[in-house]
Amino acid sequence: MQRYALEYFGILVGAFVFTFGLNNFLIANGLAEGGFVGISILGYYLFNIPVGFTFLILNIPLFLIGWKRFGRDFLLKTIFGVVSVSMFAELTKDLFLMGVEDKILAALYGGVFSGIGLGIIFRFGATTGGADIIARLAKHYFGLSIGRTLFLIDLLVITVVAFIIGKDVAMYSLIALFVSARVIDMVIEGVSTSRAMFIISDQSTQIAEEIHKQLERGTTLLNGVGGYTGRDKQVLYVVVSREEITRVHDLCRMIDPQSFIVVNDVHDVLGEGFNPLKQTKN
């Protein structure tokens, strides 16, 4: 029960941060957004219809369509997220006005705040409905990519903004969308400070022993076959901090200068030596 209360409180916080950025930076400077929020902002600019009201009305048919398709927990959280965004869109209208008038700064800060807010909402298992539900339905019924559908919806809204409000506004709004997307990834996945290393070497066992001894990191040896030589090889897999990469390079250089190394970013590394894998309590 405590976990569910925390999740819904998190969605509430995310909705507040999202709408705070929306009102203070984007709407205050005549900029727009993508998706159903963008449509709602257009309604506000053209007909003075409250953003929160339009956003809620647009989502109601999607809730009815998606009720049987999506899980109860996901849909209830999404409904809560949509209602929270609709409510805070009106409550944060004149709250803590920042007075930023430079449109570039407004687009950047608007993107950061909306990205943080949406990232928090997504992290707690909800969405803000709208384009996300349409994308999921398109995936289910037509096999379309969710990412591609979301991009097309955002592109369509920004195109409409360009024709109705102006090309400059559309361009600034694209900056906000891009920043928001990057910040959402950072909030959901975390700022990557860990790296996964694949090391292909004839001395993989010896390199692993030195990593255990000097870095106190666990390793995994995978069986592989050289595609060109056809020889059996062992592939060493290890996750290290960003600062430890050079030390692993030095070990490989010392033990086997012919070793082949691939380094990848990784996110949400859980387990011994990194973030603990905690058991949740209901």
Coordinates of C-alpha atoms in Angstrom, one line a residue:
M1 CA 0.0 0.0 0.0
Q2 CA 2.9 2.3 0.9
R3 CA 4.5 1.7 -2.6
Y4 CA 1.2 2.6 -4.4
A5 CA 0.9 5.8 -2.4
L6 CA 4.5 6.8 -3.2
E7 CA 3.9 6.1 -6.9
Y8 CA 0.8 8.3 -7.1
F9 CA 2.5 11.0 -5.1
G10 CA 5.4 10.8 -7.6
I11 CA 3.0 11.2 -10.5
L12 CA 1.5 14.3 -8.8
V13 CA 5.0 15.8 -8.4
G14 CA 5.8 15.1 -12.0
A15 CA 2.6 16.7 -13.2
F16 CA 3.3 19.8 -11.2
V17 CA 6.9 20.2 -12.5
F18 CA 5.7 19.6 -16.1
T19 CA 2.9 22.2 -16.0
F20 CA 5.1 24.7 -14.1
G21 CA 7.6 24.6 -17.1
L22 CA 4.7 24.7 -19.5
N23 CA 3.1 27.8 -18.1
N24 CA 6.2 29.7 -17.0
F25 CA 8.4 29.2 -20.1
L26 CA 6.5 27.9 -23.1
I27 CA 3.0 29.5 -22.9
A28 CA 4.4 32.7 -21.3
N29 CA 6.5 33.2 -24.4
G30 CA 3.9 32.1 -27.0
L31 CA 5.6 28.7 -27.7
A32 CA 4.0 25.4 -28.3
E33 CA 4.5 21.7 -27.5
G34 CA 3.9 18.4 -29.3
G35 CA 1.1 15.9 -28.9
F36 CA -2.2 16.6 -27.2
V37 CA -0.6 19.2 -25.0
G38 CA 0.4 21.1 -28.1
I39 CA -3.2 20.8 -29.5
S40 CA -4.5 22.1 -26.1
I41 CA -2.0 25.1 -26.2
L42 CA -3.2 25.9 -29.8
G43 CA -6.8 25.9 -28.5
Y44 CA -5.7 28.4 -25.8
Y45 CA -3.9 30.7 -28.2
L46 CA -6.7 30.7 -30.8
F47 CA -9.9 30.5 -28.7
N48 CA -8.7 31.2 -25.1
I49 CA -9.9 27.7 -24.0
P50 CA -8.1 26.6 -20.8
V51 CA -5.3 24.2 -21.6
G52 CA -6.2 21.8 -18.8
F53 CA -9.8 21.6 -19.9
T54 CA -9.0 20.8 -23.6
F55 CA -6.3 18.3 -22.6
L56 CA -8.8 16.4 -20.4
I57 CA -11.6 16.4 -23.0
L58 CA -9.2 15.1 -25.7
N59 CA -8.1 12.2 -23.5
I60 CA -11.5 10.9 -22.4
P61 CA -12.3 9.0 -25.6
L62 CA -8.9 7.4 -25.5
F63 CA -9.5 6.1 -22.0
L64 CA -12.7 4.5 -23.2
I65 CA -11.0 2.9 -26.2
G66 CA -8.0 1.8 -24.2
W67 CA -9.9 0.5 -21.1
K68 CA -10.0 -3.1 -22.3
R69 CA -6.6 -3.0 -24.2
F70 CA -4.3 -1.8 -21.3
G71 CA -3.8 -3.2 -17.9
R72 CA -5.9 -1.7 -15.1
D73 CA -2.9 -0.5 -13.1
F74 CA -1.4 1.3 -16.1
L75 CA -4.7 2.9 -17.1
L76 CA -5.6 4.1 -13.6
K77 CA -2.1 5.7 -13.2
T78 CA -2.5 7.3 -16.7
I79 CA -5.9 8.7 -15.8
F80 CA -4.5 10.1 -12.6
G81 CA -1.6 11.6 -14.6
V82 CA -3.9 13.2 -17.1
V83 CA -6.2 14.6 -14.4
S84 CA -3.2 15.9 -12.4
V85 CA -1.7 17.6 -15.5
S86 CA -5.1 19.2 -16.4
M87 CA -5.5 20.4 -12.8
F88 CA -2.0 21.8 -12.4
A89 CA -2.2 23.4 -15.9
E90 CA -4.7 25.8 -14.4
L91 CA -3.2 26.1 -10.8
T92 CA 0.3 26.9 -12.0
K93 CA -0.8 29.7 -14.5
D94 CA 0.4 32.6 -12.3
L95 CA 2.6 30.7 -9.9
F96 CA 6.2 31.7 -9.3
L97 CA 6.4 33.6 -12.6
M98 CA 10.0 33.6 -13.8
G99 CA 9.7 36.5 -16.3
V100 CA 12.0 34.9 -18.9
E101 CA 11.5 36.8 -22.2
D102 CA 14.3 35.4 -24.4
K103 CA 12.6 32.7 -26.5
I104 CA 15.7 30.5 -26.8
L105 CA 16.1 30.5 -23.0
A106 CA 12.4 29.9 -22.6
A107 CA 12.6 26.9 -25.0
L108 CA 15.6 25.4 -23.2
Y109 CA 14.2 25.8 -19.7
G110 CA 10.7 24.8 -20.8
G111 CA 12.2 21.6 -22.3
V112 CA 14.1 20.9 -19.1
F113 CA 11.2 21.3 -16.8
S114 CA 8.7 19.4 -19.0
G115 CA 11.3 16.7 -19.5
I116 CA 11.9 16.3 -15.7
G117 CA 8.1 16.3 -15.1
L118 CA 7.3 13.8 -17.8
G119 CA 10.3 11.6 -16.8
I120 CA 9.1 11.4 -13.2
I121 CA 5.6 10.5 -14.4
F122 CA 6.9 7.8 -16.8
R123 CA 9.3 6.5 -14.1
F124 CA 6.3 5.8 -11.8
G125 CA 4.6 3.8 -14.4
A126 CA 2.1 6.3 -15.9
T127 CA 1.9 8.5 -18.9
T128 CA 0.1 11.7 -19.8
G129 CA -2.2 9.9 -22.1
G130 CA -2.9 11.5 -25.5
A131 CA -0.3 10.6 -28.1
D132 CA 1.1 7.8 -26.0
I133 CA -2.2 5.9 -25.9
I134 CA -2.7 6.4 -29.6
A135 CA 0.8 5.1 -30.3
R136 CA 0.2 2.0 -28.2
L137 CA -3.1 1.4 -29.9
A138 CA -1.4 1.8 -33.3
K139 CA 1.2 -0.7 -32.3
H140 CA -1.4 -3.2 -31.2
Y141 CA -3.8 -2.9 -34.2
F142 CA -1.5 -1.9 -37.0
G143 CA 2.0 -3.0 -35.9
L144 CA 3.4 0.5 -36.1
S145 CA 6.4 1.5 -34.1
I146 CA 5.5 3.5 -30.9
G147 CA 8.5 5.8 -31.3
R148 CA 7.7 6.5 -35.0
T149 CA 4.0 7.2 -34.2
L150 CA 4.9 9.6 -31.4
F151 CA 7.3 11.4 -33.7
L152 CA 4.7 11.7 -36.5
I153 CA 2.1 13.1 -34.1
D154 CA 4.6 15.7 -32.7
L155 CA 5.6 16.6 -36.3
L156 CA 2.0 17.0 -37.3
V157 CA 1.3 19.3 -34.4
I158 CA 4.4 21.4 -34.9
T159 CA 3.6 21.7 -38.6
V160 CA 0.1 23.0 -37.7
V161 CA 1.8 25.5 -35.3
A162 CA 4.1 26.7 -38.1
F163 CA 1.1 27.4 -40.4
I164 CA -1.2 29.0 -37.8
I165 CA 1.2 30.8 -35.4
G166 CA 4.4 31.1 -37.4
K167 CA 7.6 29.3 -38.4
D168 CA 9.7 30.9 -35.7
V169 CA 7.4 29.7 -33.0
A170 CA 7.5 26.2 -34.5
M171 CA 11.3 26.2 -34.6
Y172 CA 11.6 27.3 -30.9
S173 CA 9.1 24.7 -30.0
L174 CA 11.2 22.0 -31.7
I175 CA 14.1 23.0 -29.5
A176 CA 11.9 22.5 -26.4
L177 CA 10.8 19.1 -27.7
F178 CA 14.3 18.0 -28.4
V179 CA 15.6 19.1 -24.9
S180 CA 12.5 17.5 -23.2
A181 CA 13.1 14.2 -24.9
R182 CA 16.8 14.1 -23.8
V183 CA 15.9 15.1 -20.2
I184 CA 13.2 12.4 -20.1
D185 CA 15.8 9.8 -21.0
M186 CA 18.1 11.0 -18.3
V187 CA 15.4 11.0 -15.6
I188 CA 14.2 7.5 -16.6
E189 CA 17.6 5.9 -17.1
G190 CA 19.7 8.0 -14.9
V191 CA 22.9 9.8 -15.8
S192 CA 25.2 7.0 -17.0
T193 CA 28.3 6.8 -14.8
S194 CA 28.9 3.1 -15.5
R195 CA 30.3 1.3 -18.6
A196 CA 30.0 -2.2 -19.8
M197 CA 33.2 -3.6 -21.4
F198 CA 33.5 -6.6 -23.7
I199 CA 37.1 -7.8 -23.9
I200 CA 38.1 -10.4 -26.5
S201 CA 41.5 -11.9 -25.8
D202 CA 43.4 -15.2 -25.6
Q203 CA 44.3 -14.2 -22.1
S204 CA 40.7 -13.4 -20.9
T205 CA 41.1 -15.5 -17.7
Q206 CA 44.3 -13.7 -16.6
I207 CA 42.7 -10.3 -17.3
A208 CA 39.6 -11.3 -15.3
E209 CA 41.9 -12.4 -12.4
E210 CA 43.6 -9.0 -12.4
I211 CA 40.3 -7.1 -12.5
H212 CA 39.1 -9.1 -9.5
K213 CA 42.3 -8.4 -7.6
Q214 CA 42.9 -4.7 -8.5
L215 CA 39.4 -3.4 -9.1
E216 CA 37.4 -5.8 -7.0
R217 CA 34.9 -6.1 -9.8
G218 CA 33.0 -9.2 -10.8
T219 CA 33.4 -10.5 -14.3
T220 CA 31.7 -13.0 -16.6
L221 CA 33.4 -15.2 -19.2
L222 CA 31.3 -15.9 -22.3
N223 CA 32.1 -18.6 -24.8
G224 CA 32.6 -17.3 -28.4
V225 CA 33.9 -18.3 -31.8
G226 CA 36.0 -16.1 -34.0
G227 CA 34.0 -15.4 -37.1
Y228 CA 37.1 -15.2 -39.3
T229 CA 39.4 -17.8 -37.7
G230 CA 36.8 -20.2 -36.5
R231 CA 38.7 -20.6 -33.2
D232 CA 37.1 -20.8 -29.8
K233 CA 37.5 -17.7 -27.8
Q234 CA 36.5 -16.4 -24.4
V235 CA 34.8 -13.0 -24.2
L236 CA 35.2 -11.2 -20.9
Y237 CA 32.2 -9.1 -19.8
V238 CA 32.6 -6.6 -16.9
V239 CA 30.8 -3.5 -15.7
V240 CA 32.9 -0.7 -14.3
S241 CA 32.7 2.9 -13.3
R242 CA 33.7 5.6 -15.8
E243 CA 36.9 6.3 -13.8
E244 CA 37.9 2.6 -14.0
I245 CA 37.9 2.3 -17.8
T246 CA 41.5 3.5 -18.1
R247 CA 42.7 1.0 -15.5
V248 CA 41.1 -1.9 -17.4
H249 CA 42.7 -0.6 -20.6
D250 CA 46.1 -0.6 -18.9
L251 CA 45.6 -4.2 -17.6
C252 CA 44.7 -5.4 -21.1
R253 CA 47.6 -3.5 -22.6
M254 CA 50.0 -5.2 -20.1
I255 CA 48.6 -8.7 -20.3
D256 CA 47.6 -8.9 -24.0
P257 CA 48.3 -5.9 -26.3
Q258 CA 46.3 -7.7 -29.0
S259 CA 43.1 -7.7 -27.1
F260 CA 39.9 -6.2 -28.6
I261 CA 37.8 -4.0 -26.4
V262 CA 34.3 -2.6 -26.8
V263 CA 32.9 -0.1 -24.3
N264 CA 29.1 0.7 -24.0
D265 CA 27.1 3.0 -21.8
V266 CA 24.8 1.2 -19.4
H267 CA 21.9 2.4 -17.2
D268 CA 20.3 1.3 -14.0
V269 CA 23.2 -1.1 -12.9
L270 CA 21.8 -3.0 -9.9
G271 CA 23.7 -5.4 -7.7
E272 CA 26.8 -5.8 -5.7
G273 CA 29.3 -2.9 -6.1
F274 CA 26.6 -0.7 -7.7
N275 CA 23.1 0.3 -6.7
P276 CA 21.6 -2.3 -4.4
L277 CA 18.7 -4.4 -5.7
K278 CA 16.1 -3.6 -3.0
Q279 CA 13.0 -5.6 -2.2
T280 CA 9.9 -3.5 -2.4
K281 CA 7.4 -3.7 0.4
N282 CA 3.7 -3.4 -0.2

